[in-house]
Amino acid sequence: MMKITSKYTLLIFLSIAISLGFEGCKSKKNVARQVAATEYAQKVKKAKRDLQAILNDDGRMSIEEKEKILNKTKALNLNEPEVLMMIREAEDMIAKEKAEAERKRIEKEKEAASKIKLSNNEMLDLYFNQIASASSVELANQKIIDVLQMFASSGIPVLIIISQEGGITDYDKPTTIGKYLNYLKDQKKNINAIENIGYDNNGKIIELELIKK
């Protein structure tokens, strides 16, 4: 009788232990799920906060900073409708800012090129005046050598406008920059103004258009 009772007691303890084991496993799984859910919720919250910072930016963040935050958020692969919508909005915003930045860059380059052109116009006109007013042939020749450094060659064409009327432009007989500089030296007068200058890829003058003052 004692042996039978002992067996039943052992079975009861085993049943209780197994039951507690199952409950423990369930509890651990629940805890793990809760932890995962909490971590996911925190990621979603942070993603929304970061994306909102991009969308609300007033110019303090650079495009590179915004892209870095956006890419980091996208790498989380959060399948949340609101997050996905905010990602699309941020992408559109960054694309527009990039386009605007590129437009400004091109405009800035054009302005810089325009300033260089104006500077060259002034420098060229100064050389012409110096050649025409040189106190000696030697000085005039030196100025000619100096100014020719701005041209691709001494044979670059020089066109001189003598009249413009009704959309029609009349030119004097074509000449070259080499001949024109010697003409200034001989005549000792600079009677033409610079109308237009053409450049090659190296910044050298390949075409010069003048107009009578």
mmCIF file with all atom_site columns, C-alpha atoms in Angstrom:
data_model
loop_
_atom_site.group_PDB
_atom_site.id
_atom_site.type_symbol
_atom_site.label_atom_id
_atom_site.label_alt_id
_atom_site.label_comp_id
_atom_site.label_asym_id
_atom_site.label_entity_id
_atom_site.label_seq_id
_atom_site.pdbx_PDB_ins_code
_atom_site.Cartn_x
_atom_site.Cartn_y
_atom_site.Cartn_z
_atom_site.occupancy
_atom_site.B_iso_or_equiv
_atom_site.pdbx_formal_charge
_atom_site.auth_seq_id
_atom_site.auth_comp_id
_atom_site.auth_asym_id
_atom_site.auth_atom_id
_atom_site.pdbx_PDB_model_num
ATOM 1   C CA . MET A 1 1   ? 0.000  0.000   0.000   1.00 0.00 ? 1   MET A CA 1
ATOM 2   C CA . MET A 1 2   ? 2.881  2.341   0.847   1.00 0.00 ? 2   MET A CA 1
ATOM 3   C CA . LYS A 1 3   ? 4.529  1.638   -2.510  1.00 0.00 ? 3   LYS A CA 1
ATOM 4   C CA . ILE A 1 4   ? 1.349  2.445   -4.458  1.00 0.00 ? 4   ILE A CA 1
ATOM 5   C CA . THR A 1 5   ? 0.888  5.687   -2.544  1.00 0.00 ? 5   THR A CA 1
ATOM 6   C CA . SER A 1 6   ? 4.486  6.665   -3.214  1.00 0.00 ? 6   SER A CA 1
ATOM 7   C CA . LYS A 1 7   ? 4.027  6.055   -6.937  1.00 0.00 ? 7   LYS A CA 1
ATOM 8   C CA . TYR A 1 8   ? 0.899  8.215   -7.033  1.00 0.00 ? 8   TYR A CA 1
ATOM 9   C CA . THR A 1 9   ? 2.674  10.921  -5.099  1.00 0.00 ? 9   THR A CA 1
ATOM 10  C CA . LEU A 1 10  ? 5.586  10.839  -7.554  1.00 0.00 ? 10  LEU A CA 1
ATOM 11  C CA . LEU A 1 11  ? 3.227  11.047  -10.532 1.00 0.00 ? 11  LEU A CA 1
ATOM 12  C CA . ILE A 1 12  ? 1.469  14.020  -8.990  1.00 0.00 ? 12  ILE A CA 1
ATOM 13  C CA . PHE A 1 13  ? 4.768  15.832  -8.457  1.00 0.00 ? 13  PHE A CA 1
ATOM 14  C CA . LEU A 1 14  ? 5.837  15.039  -12.032 1.00 0.00 ? 14  LEU A CA 1
ATOM 15  C CA . SER A 1 15  ? 2.538  16.360  -13.381 1.00 0.00 ? 15  SER A CA 1
ATOM 16  C CA . ILE A 1 16  ? 2.887  19.530  -11.357 1.00 0.00 ? 16  ILE A CA 1
ATOM 17  C CA . ALA A 1 17  ? 6.492  19.983  -12.521 1.00 0.00 ? 17  ALA A CA 1
ATOM 18  C CA . ILE A 1 18  ? 5.562  19.465  -16.182 1.00 0.00 ? 18  ILE A CA 1
ATOM 19  C CA . SER A 1 19  ? 2.636  21.852  -15.824 1.00 0.00 ? 19  SER A CA 1
ATOM 20  C CA . LEU A 1 20  ? 4.841  24.466  -14.224 1.00 0.00 ? 20  LEU A CA 1
ATOM 21  C CA . GLY A 1 21  ? 7.404  23.945  -16.997 1.00 0.00 ? 21  GLY A CA 1
ATOM 22  C CA . PHE A 1 22  ? 4.808  24.589  -19.694 1.00 0.00 ? 22  PHE A CA 1
ATOM 23  C CA . GLU A 1 23  ? 3.566  27.640  -17.844 1.00 0.00 ? 23  GLU A CA 1
ATOM 24  C CA . GLY A 1 24  ? 7.164  28.873  -17.540 1.00 0.00 ? 24  GLY A CA 1
ATOM 25  C CA . CYS A 1 25  ? 7.723  28.461  -21.296 1.00 0.00 ? 25  CYS A CA 1
ATOM 26  C CA . LYS A 1 26  ? 4.495  30.297  -22.043 1.00 0.00 ? 26  LYS A CA 1
ATOM 27  C CA . SER A 1 27  ? 5.502  33.050  -19.666 1.00 0.00 ? 27  SER A CA 1
ATOM 28  C CA . LYS A 1 28  ? 8.934  33.403  -21.286 1.00 0.00 ? 28  LYS A CA 1
ATOM 29  C CA . LYS A 1 29  ? 7.369  33.544  -24.761 1.00 0.00 ? 29  LYS A CA 1
ATOM 30  C CA . ASN A 1 30  ? 4.926  36.203  -23.610 1.00 0.00 ? 30  ASN A CA 1
ATOM 31  C CA . VAL A 1 31  ? 7.737  38.242  -22.097 1.00 0.00 ? 31  VAL A CA 1
ATOM 32  C CA . ALA A 1 32  ? 9.766  37.914  -25.320 1.00 0.00 ? 32  ALA A CA 1
ATOM 33  C CA . ARG A 1 33  ? 6.766  39.013  -27.387 1.00 0.00 ? 33  ARG A CA 1
ATOM 34  C CA . GLN A 1 34  ? 6.167  41.970  -25.108 1.00 0.00 ? 34  GLN A CA 1
ATOM 35  C CA . VAL A 1 35  ? 9.835  42.992  -25.314 1.00 0.00 ? 35  VAL A CA 1
ATOM 36  C CA . ALA A 1 36  ? 9.785  42.701  -29.122 1.00 0.00 ? 36  ALA A CA 1
ATOM 37  C CA . ALA A 1 37  ? 6.548  44.692  -29.317 1.00 0.00 ? 37  ALA A CA 1
ATOM 38  C CA . THR A 1 38  ? 7.984  47.393  -27.063 1.00 0.00 ? 38  THR A CA 1
ATOM 39  C CA . GLU A 1 39  ? 11.193 47.618  -29.096 1.00 0.00 ? 39  GLU A CA 1
ATOM 40  C CA . TYR A 1 40  ? 9.200  47.791  -32.350 1.00 0.00 ? 40  TYR A CA 1
ATOM 41  C CA . ALA A 1 41  ? 6.962  50.531  -30.934 1.00 0.00 ? 41  ALA A CA 1
ATOM 42  C CA . GLN A 1 42  ? 10.041 52.492  -29.870 1.00 0.00 ? 42  GLN A CA 1
ATOM 43  C CA . LYS A 1 43  ? 11.543 52.138  -33.373 1.00 0.00 ? 43  LYS A CA 1
ATOM 44  C CA . VAL A 1 44  ? 8.300  53.354  -34.933 1.00 0.00 ? 44  VAL A CA 1
ATOM 45  C CA . LYS A 1 45  ? 8.149  56.293  -32.524 1.00 0.00 ? 45  LYS A CA 1
ATOM 46  C CA . LYS A 1 46  ? 11.765 57.281  -33.244 1.00 0.00 ? 46  LYS A CA 1
ATOM 47  C CA . ALA A 1 47  ? 11.267 56.865  -37.003 1.00 0.00 ? 47  ALA A CA 1
ATOM 48  C CA . LYS A 1 48  ? 8.255  59.186  -36.923 1.00 0.00 ? 48  LYS A CA 1
ATOM 49  C CA . ARG A 1 49  ? 10.159 61.719  -34.838 1.00 0.00 ? 49  ARG A CA 1
ATOM 50  C CA . ASP A 1 50  ? 13.184 61.658  -37.175 1.00 0.00 ? 50  ASP A CA 1
ATOM 51  C CA . LEU A 1 51  ? 11.062 61.884  -40.319 1.00 0.00 ? 51  LEU A CA 1
ATOM 52  C CA . GLN A 1 52  ? 9.023  64.726  -38.843 1.00 0.00 ? 52  GLN A CA 1
ATOM 53  C CA . ALA A 1 53  ? 12.271 66.564  -38.111 1.00 0.00 ? 53  ALA A CA 1
ATOM 54  C CA . ILE A 1 54  ? 13.118 66.331  -41.828 1.00 0.00 ? 54  ILE A CA 1
ATOM 55  C CA . LEU A 1 55  ? 9.669  67.509  -42.908 1.00 0.00 ? 55  LEU A CA 1
ATOM 56  C CA . ASN A 1 56  ? 9.653  70.403  -40.416 1.00 0.00 ? 56  ASN A CA 1
ATOM 57  C CA . ASP A 1 57  ? 13.210 71.534  -41.178 1.00 0.00 ? 57  ASP A CA 1
ATOM 58  C CA . ASP A 1 58  ? 13.586 75.277  -41.683 1.00 0.00 ? 58  ASP A CA 1
ATOM 59  C CA . GLY A 1 59  ? 16.923 75.084  -43.459 1.00 0.00 ? 59  GLY A CA 1
ATOM 60  C CA . ARG A 1 60  ? 19.161 74.198  -40.542 1.00 0.00 ? 60  ARG A CA 1
ATOM 61  C CA . MET A 1 61  ? 19.728 70.629  -41.729 1.00 0.00 ? 61  MET A CA 1
ATOM 62  C CA . SER A 1 62  ? 21.811 69.952  -44.813 1.00 0.00 ? 62  SER A CA 1
ATOM 63  C CA . ILE A 1 63  ? 20.552 67.700  -47.585 1.00 0.00 ? 63  ILE A CA 1
ATOM 64  C CA . GLU A 1 64  ? 23.248 65.178  -46.646 1.00 0.00 ? 64  GLU A CA 1
ATOM 65  C CA . GLU A 1 65  ? 22.023 65.071  -43.031 1.00 0.00 ? 65  GLU A CA 1
ATOM 66  C CA . LYS A 1 66  ? 18.442 64.538  -44.175 1.00 0.00 ? 66  LYS A CA 1
ATOM 67  C CA . GLU A 1 67  ? 19.462 61.747  -46.540 1.00 0.00 ? 67  GLU A CA 1
ATOM 68  C CA . LYS A 1 68  ? 21.443 60.042  -43.776 1.00 0.00 ? 68  LYS A CA 1
ATOM 69  C CA . ILE A 1 69  ? 18.447 60.090  -41.418 1.00 0.00 ? 69  ILE A CA 1
ATOM 70  C CA . LEU A 1 70  ? 16.087 58.970  -44.177 1.00 0.00 ? 70  LEU A CA 1
ATOM 71  C CA . ASN A 1 71  ? 18.274 56.046  -45.256 1.00 0.00 ? 71  ASN A CA 1
ATOM 72  C CA . LYS A 1 72  ? 18.748 54.944  -41.646 1.00 0.00 ? 72  LYS A CA 1
ATOM 73  C CA . THR A 1 73  ? 14.985 54.978  -41.144 1.00 0.00 ? 73  THR A CA 1
ATOM 74  C CA . LYS A 1 74  ? 14.313 53.076  -44.366 1.00 0.00 ? 74  LYS A CA 1
ATOM 75  C CA . ALA A 1 75  ? 16.848 50.424  -43.316 1.00 0.00 ? 75  ALA A CA 1
ATOM 76  C CA . LEU A 1 76  ? 14.595 49.560  -40.343 1.00 0.00 ? 76  LEU A CA 1
ATOM 77  C CA . ASN A 1 77  ? 12.020 48.157  -42.824 1.00 0.00 ? 77  ASN A CA 1
ATOM 78  C CA . LEU A 1 78  ? 9.094  49.292  -40.693 1.00 0.00 ? 78  LEU A CA 1
ATOM 79  C CA . ASN A 1 79  ? 5.814  48.237  -42.273 1.00 0.00 ? 79  ASN A CA 1
ATOM 80  C CA . GLU A 1 80  ? 3.799  51.059  -40.747 1.00 0.00 ? 80  GLU A CA 1
ATOM 81  C CA . PRO A 1 81  ? 1.499  52.989  -43.132 1.00 0.00 ? 81  PRO A CA 1
ATOM 82  C CA . GLU A 1 82  ? 2.173  56.332  -41.437 1.00 0.00 ? 82  GLU A CA 1
ATOM 83  C CA . VAL A 1 83  ? 5.945  55.783  -41.480 1.00 0.00 ? 83  VAL A CA 1
ATOM 84  C CA . LEU A 1 84  ? 5.861  54.729  -45.142 1.00 0.00 ? 84  LEU A CA 1
ATOM 85  C CA . MET A 1 85  ? 3.840  57.821  -46.041 1.00 0.00 ? 85  MET A CA 1
ATOM 86  C CA . MET A 1 86  ? 6.282  60.076  -44.176 1.00 0.00 ? 86  MET A CA 1
ATOM 87  C CA . ILE A 1 87  ? 9.209  58.394  -45.967 1.00 0.00 ? 87  ILE A CA 1
ATOM 88  C CA . ARG A 1 88  ? 7.631  59.220  -49.346 1.00 0.00 ? 88  ARG A CA 1
ATOM 89  C CA . GLU A 1 89  ? 7.057  62.824  -48.268 1.00 0.00 ? 89  GLU A CA 1
ATOM 90  C CA . ALA A 1 90  ? 10.665 63.123  -47.076 1.00 0.00 ? 90  ALA A CA 1
ATOM 91  C CA . GLU A 1 91  ? 11.949 61.641  -50.350 1.00 0.00 ? 91  GLU A CA 1
ATOM 92  C CA . ASP A 1 92  ? 9.907  64.155  -52.367 1.00 0.00 ? 92  ASP A CA 1
ATOM 93  C CA . MET A 1 93  ? 11.127 67.011  -50.190 1.00 0.00 ? 93  MET A CA 1
ATOM 94  C CA . ILE A 1 94  ? 14.789 66.015  -50.523 1.00 0.00 ? 94  ILE A CA 1
ATOM 95  C CA . ALA A 1 95  ? 14.425 65.563  -54.304 1.00 0.00 ? 95  ALA A CA 1
ATOM 96  C CA . LYS A 1 96  ? 13.011 69.105  -54.619 1.00 0.00 ? 96  LYS A CA 1
ATOM 97  C CA . GLU A 1 97  ? 15.775 70.531  -52.429 1.00 0.00 ? 97  GLU A CA 1
ATOM 98  C CA . LYS A 1 98  ? 18.409 68.764  -54.548 1.00 0.00 ? 98  LYS A CA 1
ATOM 99  C CA . ALA A 1 99  ? 16.888 70.178  -57.733 1.00 0.00 ? 99  ALA A CA 1
ATOM 100 C CA . GLU A 1 100 ? 16.830 73.674  -56.226 1.00 0.00 ? 100 GLU A CA 1
ATOM 101 C CA . ALA A 1 101 ? 20.430 73.328  -55.022 1.00 0.00 ? 101 ALA A CA 1
ATOM 102 C CA . GLU A 1 102 ? 21.502 72.258  -58.516 1.00 0.00 ? 102 GLU A CA 1
ATOM 103 C CA . ARG A 1 103 ? 19.638 75.216  -60.053 1.00 0.00 ? 103 ARG A CA 1
ATOM 104 C CA . LYS A 1 104 ? 21.418 77.603  -57.683 1.00 0.00 ? 104 LYS A CA 1
ATOM 105 C CA . ARG A 1 105 ? 24.779 75.972  -58.432 1.00 0.00 ? 105 ARG A CA 1
ATOM 106 C CA . ILE A 1 106 ? 24.310 76.451  -62.173 1.00 0.00 ? 106 ILE A CA 1
ATOM 107 C CA . GLU A 1 107 ? 23.141 80.035  -61.630 1.00 0.00 ? 107 GLU A CA 1
ATOM 108 C CA . LYS A 1 108 ? 26.183 80.718  -59.460 1.00 0.00 ? 108 LYS A CA 1
ATOM 109 C CA . GLU A 1 109 ? 28.500 79.310  -62.126 1.00 0.00 ? 109 GLU A CA 1
ATOM 110 C CA . LYS A 1 110 ? 26.852 81.519  -64.734 1.00 0.00 ? 110 LYS A CA 1
ATOM 111 C CA . GLU A 1 111 ? 27.295 84.570  -62.513 1.00 0.00 ? 111 GLU A CA 1
ATOM 112 C CA . ALA A 1 112 ? 30.949 83.692  -61.960 1.00 0.00 ? 112 ALA A CA 1
ATOM 113 C CA . ALA A 1 113 ? 31.446 83.226  -65.702 1.00 0.00 ? 113 ALA A CA 1
ATOM 114 C CA . SER A 1 114 ? 29.732 86.562  -66.314 1.00 0.00 ? 114 SER A CA 1
ATOM 115 C CA . LYS A 1 115 ? 32.084 88.279  -63.851 1.00 0.00 ? 115 LYS A CA 1
ATOM 116 C CA . ILE A 1 116 ? 35.098 86.709  -65.543 1.00 0.00 ? 116 ILE A CA 1
ATOM 117 C CA . LYS A 1 117 ? 33.767 87.864  -68.885 1.00 0.00 ? 117 LYS A CA 1
ATOM 118 C CA . LEU A 1 118 ? 33.289 91.402  -67.586 1.00 0.00 ? 118 LEU A CA 1
ATOM 119 C CA . SER A 1 119 ? 36.763 91.337  -66.086 1.00 0.00 ? 119 SER A CA 1
ATOM 120 C CA . ASN A 1 120 ? 38.251 90.193  -69.395 1.00 0.00 ? 120 ASN A CA 1
ATOM 121 C CA . ASN A 1 121 ? 36.338 92.906  -71.254 1.00 0.00 ? 121 ASN A CA 1
ATOM 122 C CA . GLU A 1 122 ? 37.795 95.540  -68.972 1.00 0.00 ? 122 GLU A CA 1
ATOM 123 C CA . MET A 1 123 ? 41.288 94.061  -69.164 1.00 0.00 ? 123 MET A CA 1
ATOM 124 C CA . LEU A 1 124 ? 41.163 93.833  -72.956 1.00 0.00 ? 124 LEU A CA 1
ATOM 125 C CA . ASP A 1 125 ? 39.952 97.410  -73.286 1.00 0.00 ? 125 ASP A CA 1
ATOM 126 C CA . LEU A 1 126 ? 42.745 98.522  -70.948 1.00 0.00 ? 126 LEU A CA 1
ATOM 127 C CA . TYR A 1 127 ? 45.336 96.766  -73.121 1.00 0.00 ? 127 TYR A CA 1
ATOM 128 C CA . PHE A 1 128 ? 43.908 98.400  -76.249 1.00 0.00 ? 128 PHE A CA 1
ATOM 129 C CA . ASN A 1 129 ? 44.185 101.836 -74.635 1.00 0.00 ? 129 ASN A CA 1
ATOM 130 C CA . GLN A 1 130 ? 47.730 101.132 -73.431 1.00 0.00 ? 130 GLN A CA 1
ATOM 131 C CA . ILE A 1 131 ? 48.836 100.007 -76.902 1.00 0.00 ? 131 ILE A CA 1
ATOM 132 C CA . ALA A 1 132 ? 47.247 103.039 -78.558 1.00 0.00 ? 132 ALA A CA 1
ATOM 133 C CA . SER A 1 133 ? 48.770 105.458 -76.043 1.00 0.00 ? 133 SER A CA 1
ATOM 134 C CA . ALA A 1 134 ? 52.170 103.757 -75.635 1.00 0.00 ? 134 ALA A CA 1
ATOM 135 C CA . SER A 1 135 ? 55.048 106.214 -75.403 1.00 0.00 ? 135 SER A CA 1
ATOM 136 C CA . SER A 1 136 ? 57.270 104.044 -77.600 1.00 0.00 ? 136 SER A CA 1
ATOM 137 C CA . VAL A 1 137 ? 57.050 101.282 -80.193 1.00 0.00 ? 137 VAL A CA 1
ATOM 138 C CA . GLU A 1 138 ? 58.912 98.939  -77.838 1.00 0.00 ? 138 GLU A CA 1
ATOM 139 C CA . LEU A 1 139 ? 56.357 99.482  -75.077 1.00 0.00 ? 139 LEU A CA 1
ATOM 140 C CA . ALA A 1 140 ? 53.471 99.006  -77.513 1.00 0.00 ? 140 ALA A CA 1
ATOM 141 C CA . ASN A 1 141 ? 55.025 95.771  -78.803 1.00 0.00 ? 141 ASN A CA 1
ATOM 142 C CA . GLN A 1 142 ? 55.414 94.459  -75.250 1.00 0.00 ? 142 GLN A CA 1
ATOM 143 C CA . LYS A 1 143 ? 51.750 95.203  -74.545 1.00 0.00 ? 143 LYS A CA 1
ATOM 144 C CA . ILE A 1 144 ? 50.808 93.390  -77.755 1.00 0.00 ? 144 ILE A CA 1
ATOM 145 C CA . ILE A 1 145 ? 52.760 90.322  -76.606 1.00 0.00 ? 145 ILE A CA 1
ATOM 146 C CA . ASP A 1 146 ? 51.022 90.500  -73.222 1.00 0.00 ? 146 ASP A CA 1
ATOM 147 C CA . VAL A 1 147 ? 47.492 90.826  -74.570 1.00 0.00 ? 147 VAL A CA 1
ATOM 148 C CA . LEU A 1 148 ? 47.972 88.022  -77.110 1.00 0.00 ? 148 LEU A CA 1
ATOM 149 C CA . GLN A 1 149 ? 48.268 85.632  -74.136 1.00 0.00 ? 149 GLN A CA 1
ATOM 150 C CA . MET A 1 150 ? 44.506 86.031  -73.777 1.00 0.00 ? 150 MET A CA 1
ATOM 151 C CA . PHE A 1 151 ? 43.894 84.726  -77.320 1.00 0.00 ? 151 PHE A CA 1
ATOM 152 C CA . ALA A 1 152 ? 44.120 81.222  -78.761 1.00 0.00 ? 152 ALA A CA 1
ATOM 153 C CA . SER A 1 153 ? 46.338 82.623  -81.542 1.00 0.00 ? 153 SER A CA 1
ATOM 154 C CA . SER A 1 154 ? 47.235 85.887  -83.268 1.00 0.00 ? 154 SER A CA 1
ATOM 155 C CA . GLY A 1 155 ? 45.038 84.823  -86.191 1.00 0.00 ? 155 GLY A CA 1
ATOM 156 C CA . ILE A 1 156 ? 41.786 84.944  -84.216 1.00 0.00 ? 156 ILE A CA 1
ATOM 157 C CA . PRO A 1 157 ? 39.158 86.862  -86.251 1.00 0.00 ? 157 PRO A CA 1
ATOM 158 C CA . VAL A 1 158 ? 38.107 90.355  -85.213 1.00 0.00 ? 158 VAL A CA 1
ATOM 159 C CA . LEU A 1 159 ? 34.779 91.667  -86.491 1.00 0.00 ? 159 LEU A CA 1
ATOM 160 C CA . ILE A 1 160 ? 34.032 95.388  -86.271 1.00 0.00 ? 160 ILE A CA 1
ATOM 161 C CA . ILE A 1 161 ? 30.398 96.507  -86.356 1.00 0.00 ? 161 ILE A CA 1
ATOM 162 C CA . ILE A 1 162 ? 29.945 99.750  -88.288 1.00 0.00 ? 162 ILE A CA 1
ATOM 163 C CA . SER A 1 163 ? 26.129 99.941  -88.147 1.00 0.00 ? 163 SER A CA 1
ATOM 164 C CA . GLN A 1 164 ? 23.081 98.178  -86.738 1.00 0.00 ? 164 GLN A CA 1
ATOM 165 C CA . GLU A 1 165 ? 19.654 98.991  -88.107 1.00 0.00 ? 165 GLU A CA 1
ATOM 166 C CA . GLY A 1 166 ? 16.403 97.075  -88.435 1.00 0.00 ? 166 GLY A CA 1
ATOM 167 C CA . GLY A 1 167 ? 17.976 93.896  -87.147 1.00 0.00 ? 167 GLY A CA 1
ATOM 168 C CA . ILE A 1 168 ? 20.701 94.088  -89.783 1.00 0.00 ? 168 ILE A CA 1
ATOM 169 C CA . THR A 1 169 ? 24.336 94.378  -88.718 1.00 0.00 ? 169 THR A CA 1
ATOM 170 C CA . ASP A 1 170 ? 26.988 95.711  -91.071 1.00 0.00 ? 170 ASP A CA 1
ATOM 171 C CA . TYR A 1 171 ? 30.631 94.854  -90.454 1.00 0.00 ? 171 TYR A CA 1
ATOM 172 C CA . ASP A 1 172 ? 33.855 96.482  -91.518 1.00 0.00 ? 172 ASP A CA 1
ATOM 173 C CA . LYS A 1 173 ? 36.401 94.422  -93.422 1.00 0.00 ? 173 LYS A CA 1
ATOM 174 C CA . PRO A 1 174 ? 37.335 91.374  -91.271 1.00 0.00 ? 174 PRO A CA 1
ATOM 175 C CA . THR A 1 175 ? 40.762 91.372  -89.677 1.00 0.00 ? 175 THR A CA 1
ATOM 176 C CA . THR A 1 176 ? 42.732 89.355  -87.128 1.00 0.00 ? 176 THR A CA 1
ATOM 177 C CA . ILE A 1 177 ? 43.698 90.246  -83.576 1.00 0.00 ? 177 ILE A CA 1
ATOM 178 C CA . GLY A 1 178 ? 47.380 90.431  -84.543 1.00 0.00 ? 178 GLY A CA 1
ATOM 179 C CA . LYS A 1 179 ? 46.679 92.931  -87.299 1.00 0.00 ? 179 LYS A CA 1
ATOM 180 C CA . TYR A 1 180 ? 44.214 94.881  -85.176 1.00 0.00 ? 180 TYR A CA 1
ATOM 181 C CA . LEU A 1 181 ? 46.723 95.338  -82.340 1.00 0.00 ? 181 LEU A CA 1
ATOM 182 C CA . ASN A 1 182 ? 49.319 96.656  -84.763 1.00 0.00 ? 182 ASN A CA 1
ATOM 183 C CA . TYR A 1 183 ? 46.650 98.948  -86.189 1.00 0.00 ? 183 TYR A CA 1
ATOM 184 C CA . LEU A 1 184 ? 46.101 100.394 -82.684 1.00 0.00 ? 184 LEU A CA 1
ATOM 185 C CA . LYS A 1 185 ? 49.847 100.860 -82.297 1.00 0.00 ? 185 LYS A CA 1
ATOM 186 C CA . ASP A 1 186 ? 50.088 102.764 -85.589 1.00 0.00 ? 186 ASP A CA 1
ATOM 187 C CA . GLN A 1 187 ? 46.899 104.844 -85.300 1.00 0.00 ? 187 GLN A CA 1
ATOM 188 C CA . LYS A 1 188 ? 47.411 105.642 -81.587 1.00 0.00 ? 188 LYS A CA 1
ATOM 189 C CA . LYS A 1 189 ? 43.640 105.689 -81.118 1.00 0.00 ? 189 LYS A CA 1
ATOM 190 C CA . ASN A 1 190 ? 41.243 103.165 -79.595 1.00 0.00 ? 190 ASN A CA 1
ATOM 191 C CA . ILE A 1 191 ? 38.008 104.057 -81.343 1.00 0.00 ? 191 ILE A CA 1
ATOM 192 C CA . ASN A 1 192 ? 36.151 100.746 -80.913 1.00 0.00 ? 192 ASN A CA 1
ATOM 193 C CA . ALA A 1 193 ? 34.383 99.263  -77.899 1.00 0.00 ? 193 ALA A CA 1
ATOM 194 C CA . ILE A 1 194 ? 34.148 95.566  -77.076 1.00 0.00 ? 194 ILE A CA 1
ATOM 195 C CA . GLU A 1 195 ? 30.764 94.146  -78.051 1.00 0.00 ? 195 GLU A CA 1
ATOM 196 C CA . ASN A 1 196 ? 31.237 90.401  -77.608 1.00 0.00 ? 196 ASN A CA 1
ATOM 197 C CA . ILE A 1 197 ? 33.943 87.845  -76.817 1.00 0.00 ? 197 ILE A CA 1
ATOM 198 C CA . GLY A 1 198 ? 33.924 84.127  -77.664 1.00 0.00 ? 198 GLY A CA 1
ATOM 199 C CA . TYR A 1 199 ? 35.982 81.613  -75.665 1.00 0.00 ? 199 TYR A CA 1
ATOM 200 C CA . ASP A 1 200 ? 37.211 78.061  -76.134 1.00 0.00 ? 200 ASP A CA 1
ATOM 201 C CA . ASN A 1 201 ? 37.183 75.366  -73.435 1.00 0.00 ? 201 ASN A CA 1
ATOM 202 C CA . ASN A 1 202 ? 40.527 76.609  -72.127 1.00 0.00 ? 202 ASN A CA 1
ATOM 203 C CA . GLY A 1 203 ? 39.233 80.132  -71.562 1.00 0.00 ? 203 GLY A CA 1
ATOM 204 C CA . LYS A 1 204 ? 41.171 81.530  -74.522 1.00 0.00 ? 204 LYS A CA 1
ATOM 205 C CA . ILE A 1 205 ? 39.526 84.098  -76.789 1.00 0.00 ? 205 ILE A CA 1
ATOM 206 C CA . ILE A 1 206 ? 38.624 82.631  -80.188 1.00 0.00 ? 206 ILE A CA 1
ATOM 207 C CA . GLU A 1 207 ? 36.382 85.415  -81.470 1.00 0.00 ? 207 GLU A CA 1
ATOM 208 C CA . LEU A 1 208 ? 36.223 89.149  -80.857 1.00 0.00 ? 208 LEU A CA 1
ATOM 209 C CA . GLU A 1 209 ? 33.459 91.487  -81.925 1.00 0.00 ? 209 GLU A CA 1
ATOM 210 C CA . LEU A 1 210 ? 33.947 95.250  -81.655 1.00 0.00 ? 210 LEU A CA 1
ATOM 211 C CA . ILE A 1 211 ? 31.668 98.202  -82.303 1.00 0.00 ? 211 ILE A CA 1
ATOM 212 C CA . LYS A 1 212 ? 32.543 101.778 -83.142 1.00 0.00 ? 212 LYS A CA 1
ATOM 213 C CA . LYS A 1 213 ? 32.239 104.071 -80.102 1.00 0.00 ? 213 LYS A CA 1
#
